[in-house]
């Protein structure tokens, strides 16, 4: 069977081919800060966990492989953000990057995980390539998902008080959220566990879990400020 050629008589091998990388921005809430997993590079800068696509490999499989080998993570839920295709984005050559975003509770990360702080949607330390832009994409995606549903990545844990949930949302959205308005928008999507939490000398607080309902449409505008 003759090899395929196009109208100019060229086969696929006659065209230059870029390398394809997979990069994953894994966000977490660490105390009062939003942070992202990074890997040190020999140049002294940081990168996101990433790898090159192997022959015959799917992008998802490459992303899972890189998270396992560079960050010690397995079974991480992630999704694609964007394909970055600037020919000059990588100093090693012509490399396309299929970027992915993920979010995990701090307790789900290995203890020696290297993290850097994200201020609003920008990293506070210099990163190689265009990985600072990938972090910004991941933050925008995280906020969009958190405006549709209550804590879809479980950053606040399986159960929480409304105060704990609000503090986590303030970290994700990078701004204070009025407590009464926050409670009003969240309550339709919460389930009361029937348990109470006692913190210090204050009044006991009801403990909730995420319910099946989505957040009301007005929540997105409220959270965006």
mmCIF file of C-alpha atoms in Angstrom, residues 2 10-11 13-14 21 34 42-43 59 111 115-117 129 132 138 146 149 158 164 175 196 198-199 211:
data_model
loop_
_atom_site.group_PDB
_atom_site.id
_atom_site.type_symbol
_atom_site.label_atom_id
_atom_site.label_comp_id
_atom_site.label_asym_id
_atom_site.label_seq_id
_atom_site.Cartn_x
_atom_site.Cartn_y
_atom_site.Cartn_z
ATOM 1 C CA UNK A 2 1.439 3.345 -1.057
ATOM 2 C CA UNK A 10 4.665 15.403 0.613
ATOM 3 C CA UNK A 11 4.233 12.786 3.316
ATOM 4 C CA UNK A 13 7.519 13.035 7.561
ATOM 5 C CA UNK A 14 8.283 15.841 5.098
ATOM 6 C CA UNK A 21 4.749 18.691 26.384
ATOM 7 C CA UNK A 34 -3.363 29.759 47.509
ATOM 8 C CA UNK A 42 18.731 23.470 37.050
ATOM 9 C CA UNK A 43 18.581 27.110 35.959
ATOM 10 C CA UNK A 59 -2.253 13.298 26.748
ATOM 11 C CA UNK A 111 4.784 16.261 53.013
ATOM 12 C CA UNK A 115 4.845 24.917 46.814
ATOM 13 C CA UNK A 116 4.991 28.593 45.907
ATOM 14 C CA UNK A 117 2.387 31.205 46.725
ATOM 15 C CA UNK A 129 8.845 29.105 30.135
ATOM 16 C CA UNK A 132 3.267 31.641 35.248
ATOM 17 C CA UNK A 138 -5.615 27.330 36.331
ATOM 18 C CA UNK A 146 -16.080 27.079 42.477
ATOM 19 C CA UNK A 149 -20.643 24.274 42.835
ATOM 20 C CA UNK A 158 -15.559 16.377 53.512
ATOM 21 C CA UNK A 164 -14.361 27.321 57.396
ATOM 22 C CA UNK A 175 -10.811 38.798 48.495
ATOM 23 C CA UNK A 196 -21.931 20.600 65.826
ATOM 24 C CA UNK A 198 -17.149 23.750 69.223
ATOM 25 C CA UNK A 199 -14.319 26.171 68.583
ATOM 26 C CA UNK A 211 -24.993 18.756 48.627
#
